[in-house]
PDB file of C-alpha atoms in Angstrom:
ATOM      1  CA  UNK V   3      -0.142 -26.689  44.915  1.00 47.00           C
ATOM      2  CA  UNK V   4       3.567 -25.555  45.520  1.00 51.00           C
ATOM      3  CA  UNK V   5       5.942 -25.143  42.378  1.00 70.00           C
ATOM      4  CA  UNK V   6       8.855 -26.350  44.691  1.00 80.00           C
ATOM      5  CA  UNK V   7       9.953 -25.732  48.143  1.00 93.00           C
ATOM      6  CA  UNK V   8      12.980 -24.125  49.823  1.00 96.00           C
ATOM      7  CA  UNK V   9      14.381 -26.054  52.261  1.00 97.00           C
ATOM      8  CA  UNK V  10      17.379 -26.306  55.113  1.00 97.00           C
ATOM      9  CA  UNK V  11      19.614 -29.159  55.297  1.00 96.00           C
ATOM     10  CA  UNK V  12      21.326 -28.919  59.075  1.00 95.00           C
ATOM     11  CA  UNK V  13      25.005 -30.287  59.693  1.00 92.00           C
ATOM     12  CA  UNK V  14      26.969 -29.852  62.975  1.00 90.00           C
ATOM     13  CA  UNK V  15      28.630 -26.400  61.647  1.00 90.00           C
ATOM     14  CA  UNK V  16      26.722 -25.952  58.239  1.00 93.00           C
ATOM     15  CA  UNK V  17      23.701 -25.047  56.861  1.00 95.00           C
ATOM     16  CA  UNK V  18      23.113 -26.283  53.451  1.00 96.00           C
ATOM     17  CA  UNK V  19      19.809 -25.234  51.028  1.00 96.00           C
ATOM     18  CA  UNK V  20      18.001 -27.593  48.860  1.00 97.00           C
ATOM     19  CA  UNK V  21      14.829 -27.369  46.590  1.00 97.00           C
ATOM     20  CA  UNK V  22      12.160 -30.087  46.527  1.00 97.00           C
ATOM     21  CA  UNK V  23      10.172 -30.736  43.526  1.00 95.00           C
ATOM     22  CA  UNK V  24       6.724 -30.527  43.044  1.00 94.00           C
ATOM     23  CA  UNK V  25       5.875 -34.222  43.326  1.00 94.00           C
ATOM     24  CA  UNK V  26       4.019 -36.367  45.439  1.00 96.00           C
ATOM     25  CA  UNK V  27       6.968 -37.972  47.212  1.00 96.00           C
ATOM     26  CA  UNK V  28       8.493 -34.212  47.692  1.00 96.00           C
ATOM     27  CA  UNK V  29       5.092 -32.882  49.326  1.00 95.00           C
ATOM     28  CA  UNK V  30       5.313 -35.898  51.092  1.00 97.00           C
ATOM     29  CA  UNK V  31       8.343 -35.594  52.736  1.00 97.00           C
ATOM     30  CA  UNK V  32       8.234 -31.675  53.441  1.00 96.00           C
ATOM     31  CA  UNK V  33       4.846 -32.830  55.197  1.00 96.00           C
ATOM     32  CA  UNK V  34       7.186 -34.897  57.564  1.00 97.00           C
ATOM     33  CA  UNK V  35       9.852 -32.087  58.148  1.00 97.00           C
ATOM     34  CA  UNK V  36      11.327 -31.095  60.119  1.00 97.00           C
ATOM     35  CA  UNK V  37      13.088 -34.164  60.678  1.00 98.00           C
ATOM     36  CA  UNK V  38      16.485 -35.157  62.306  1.00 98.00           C
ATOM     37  CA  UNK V  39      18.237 -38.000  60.446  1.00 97.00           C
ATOM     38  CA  UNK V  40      21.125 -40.346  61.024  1.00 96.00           C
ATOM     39  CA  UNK V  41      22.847 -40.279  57.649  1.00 96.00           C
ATOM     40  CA  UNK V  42      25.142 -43.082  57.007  1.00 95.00           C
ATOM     41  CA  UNK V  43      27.790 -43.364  53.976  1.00 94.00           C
ATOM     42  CA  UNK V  44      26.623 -46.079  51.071  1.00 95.00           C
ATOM     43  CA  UNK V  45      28.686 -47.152  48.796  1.00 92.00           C
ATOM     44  CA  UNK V  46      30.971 -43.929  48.692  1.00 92.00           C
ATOM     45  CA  UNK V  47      28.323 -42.842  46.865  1.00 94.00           C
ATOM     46  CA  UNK V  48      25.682 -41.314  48.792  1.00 95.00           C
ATOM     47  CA  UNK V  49      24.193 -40.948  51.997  1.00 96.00           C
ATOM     48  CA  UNK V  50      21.245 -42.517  53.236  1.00 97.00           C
ATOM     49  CA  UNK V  51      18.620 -42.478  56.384  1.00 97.00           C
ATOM     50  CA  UNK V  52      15.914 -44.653  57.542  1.00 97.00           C
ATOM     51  CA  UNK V  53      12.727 -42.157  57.216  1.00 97.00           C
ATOM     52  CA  UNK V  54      10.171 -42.118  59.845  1.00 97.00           C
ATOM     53  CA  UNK V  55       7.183 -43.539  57.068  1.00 97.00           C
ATOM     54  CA  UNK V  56       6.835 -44.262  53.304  1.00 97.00           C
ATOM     55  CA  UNK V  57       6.555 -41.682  50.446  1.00 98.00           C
ATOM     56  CA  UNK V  58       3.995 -41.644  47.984  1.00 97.00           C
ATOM     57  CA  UNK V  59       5.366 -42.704  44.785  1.00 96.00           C
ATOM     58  CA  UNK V  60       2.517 -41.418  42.365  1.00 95.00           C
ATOM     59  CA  UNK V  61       3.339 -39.904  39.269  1.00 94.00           C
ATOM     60  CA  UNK V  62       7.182 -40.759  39.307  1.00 94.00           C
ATOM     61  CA  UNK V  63       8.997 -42.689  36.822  1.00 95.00           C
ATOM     62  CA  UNK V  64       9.715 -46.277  37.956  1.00 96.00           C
ATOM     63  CA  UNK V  65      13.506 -45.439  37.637  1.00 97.00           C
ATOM     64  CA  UNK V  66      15.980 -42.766  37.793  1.00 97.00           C
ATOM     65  CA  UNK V  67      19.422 -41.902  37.321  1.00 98.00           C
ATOM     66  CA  UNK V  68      21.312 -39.716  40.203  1.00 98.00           C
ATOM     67  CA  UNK V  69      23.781 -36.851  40.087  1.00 97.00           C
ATOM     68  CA  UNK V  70      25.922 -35.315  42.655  1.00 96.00           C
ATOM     69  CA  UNK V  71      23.503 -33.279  45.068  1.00 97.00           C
ATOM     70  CA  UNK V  72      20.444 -34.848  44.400  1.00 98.00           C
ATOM     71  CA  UNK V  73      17.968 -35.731  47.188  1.00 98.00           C
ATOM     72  CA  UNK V  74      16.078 -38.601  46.188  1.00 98.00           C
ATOM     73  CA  UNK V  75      14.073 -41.515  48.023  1.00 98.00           C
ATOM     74  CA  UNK V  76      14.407 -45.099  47.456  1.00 98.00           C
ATOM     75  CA  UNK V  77      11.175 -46.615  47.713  1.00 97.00           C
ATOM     76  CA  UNK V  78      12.330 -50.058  48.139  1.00 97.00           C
ATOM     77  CA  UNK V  79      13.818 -49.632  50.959  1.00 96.00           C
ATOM     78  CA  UNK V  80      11.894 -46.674  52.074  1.00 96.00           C
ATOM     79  CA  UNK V  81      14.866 -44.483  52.571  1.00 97.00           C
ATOM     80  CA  UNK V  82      16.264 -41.026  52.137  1.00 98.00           C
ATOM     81  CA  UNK V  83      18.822 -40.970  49.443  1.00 98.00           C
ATOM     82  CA  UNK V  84      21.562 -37.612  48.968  1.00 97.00           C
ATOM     83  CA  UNK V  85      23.475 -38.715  46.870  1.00 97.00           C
ATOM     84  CA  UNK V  86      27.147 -36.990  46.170  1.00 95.00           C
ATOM     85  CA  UNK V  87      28.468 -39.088  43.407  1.00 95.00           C
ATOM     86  CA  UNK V  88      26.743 -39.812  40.182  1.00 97.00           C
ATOM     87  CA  UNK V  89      24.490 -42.725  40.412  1.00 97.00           C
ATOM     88  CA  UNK V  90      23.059 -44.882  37.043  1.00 97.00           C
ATOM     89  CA  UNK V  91      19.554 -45.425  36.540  1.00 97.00           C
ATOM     90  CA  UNK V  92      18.099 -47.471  38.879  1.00 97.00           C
ATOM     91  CA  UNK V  93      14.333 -48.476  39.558  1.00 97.00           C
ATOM     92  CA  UNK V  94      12.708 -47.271  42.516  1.00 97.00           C
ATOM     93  CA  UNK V  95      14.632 -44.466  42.970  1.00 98.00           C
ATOM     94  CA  UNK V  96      12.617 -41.187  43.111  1.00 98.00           C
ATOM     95  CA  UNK V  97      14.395 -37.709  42.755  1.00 97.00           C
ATOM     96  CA  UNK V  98      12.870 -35.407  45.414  1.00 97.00           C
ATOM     97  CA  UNK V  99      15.184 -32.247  44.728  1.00 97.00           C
ATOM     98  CA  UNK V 100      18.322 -31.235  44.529  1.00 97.00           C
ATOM     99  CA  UNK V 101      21.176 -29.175  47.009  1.00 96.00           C
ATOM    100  CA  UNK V 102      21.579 -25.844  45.989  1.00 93.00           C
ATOM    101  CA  UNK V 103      24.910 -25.241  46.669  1.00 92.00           C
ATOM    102  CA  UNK V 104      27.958 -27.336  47.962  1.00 90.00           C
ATOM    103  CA  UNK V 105      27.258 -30.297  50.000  1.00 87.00           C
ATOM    104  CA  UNK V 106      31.067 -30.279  50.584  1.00 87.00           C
ATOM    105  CA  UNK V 107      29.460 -30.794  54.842  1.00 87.00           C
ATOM    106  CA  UNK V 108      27.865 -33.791  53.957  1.00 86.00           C
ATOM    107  CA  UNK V 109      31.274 -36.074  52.666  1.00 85.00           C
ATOM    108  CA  UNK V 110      34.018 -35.038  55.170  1.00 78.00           C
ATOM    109  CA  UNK V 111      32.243 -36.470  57.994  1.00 72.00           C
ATOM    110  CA  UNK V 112      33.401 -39.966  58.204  1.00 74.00           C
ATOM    111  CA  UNK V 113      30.605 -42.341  59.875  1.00 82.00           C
ATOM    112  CA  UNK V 114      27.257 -41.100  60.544  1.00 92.00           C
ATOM    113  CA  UNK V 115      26.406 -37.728  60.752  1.00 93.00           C
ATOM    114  CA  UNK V 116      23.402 -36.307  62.378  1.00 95.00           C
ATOM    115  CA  UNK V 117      21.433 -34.006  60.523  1.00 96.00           C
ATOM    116  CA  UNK V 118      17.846 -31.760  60.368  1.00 97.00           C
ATOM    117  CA  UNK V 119      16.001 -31.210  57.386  1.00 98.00           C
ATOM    118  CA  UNK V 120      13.265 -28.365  57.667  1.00 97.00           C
ATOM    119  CA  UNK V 121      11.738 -25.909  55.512  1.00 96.00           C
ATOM    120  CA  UNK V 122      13.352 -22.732  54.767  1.00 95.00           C
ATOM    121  CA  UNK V 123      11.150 -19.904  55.858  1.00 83.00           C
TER     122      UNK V 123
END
């Protein structure tokens, strides 16, 4: 069992760190990493990717409420979720960590932005 896990989120000129939680979706996807994802902008609220299979859902609330650097998974649609704008409560969202620092790299991009997610060593 992990407590949480370091991990490396990969822009074109930045490196950003993030910290899963200990949950079955977060195991989940840091058994998938690393993984290169097409993020595309939502709503002006967060940024979003198709991910390459389902996470387990076990043990989560059926609904949570976002904030600004969270990495969370939406199982309804099955995607990855980093949000950079406060989000309300919504069901079938899962938090799966957060970004440890600014995710500044993530919102000037404009479009889709191409990015890898793997485990810090």
């Amino acid at each position: 069992m992990i407590e949480s896990m370091y991990i490396r989120i990969a822009t074109s000129d930045t490196t950003l760190s993030a910290t899963l939680d200990d949950t079955a979706a977060g195991r989940d996807l840091a058994a998938m990493l690393p993984l290169t994802l097409t993020l595309s902008d939502f709503h002006a609220t967060e940024k979003i990717a198709d991910l390459p299979g389902r996470l387990s859902t076990d043990g989560s609330p059926s609904a949570a409420a976002a904030r600004a650097g969270d990495i969370a998974y939406y199982a309804p649609w099955g995607n990855l979720a980093i949000f950079y704008r406060d989000f309300p409560r919504s069901a079938g969202l899962v938090i799966l960590g957060r970004i440890d620092e600014s995710f500044a790299a993530l919102t000037r991009a404009d479009g889709e932005q191409t990015v890898t997610i793997e485990a810090a060593p």
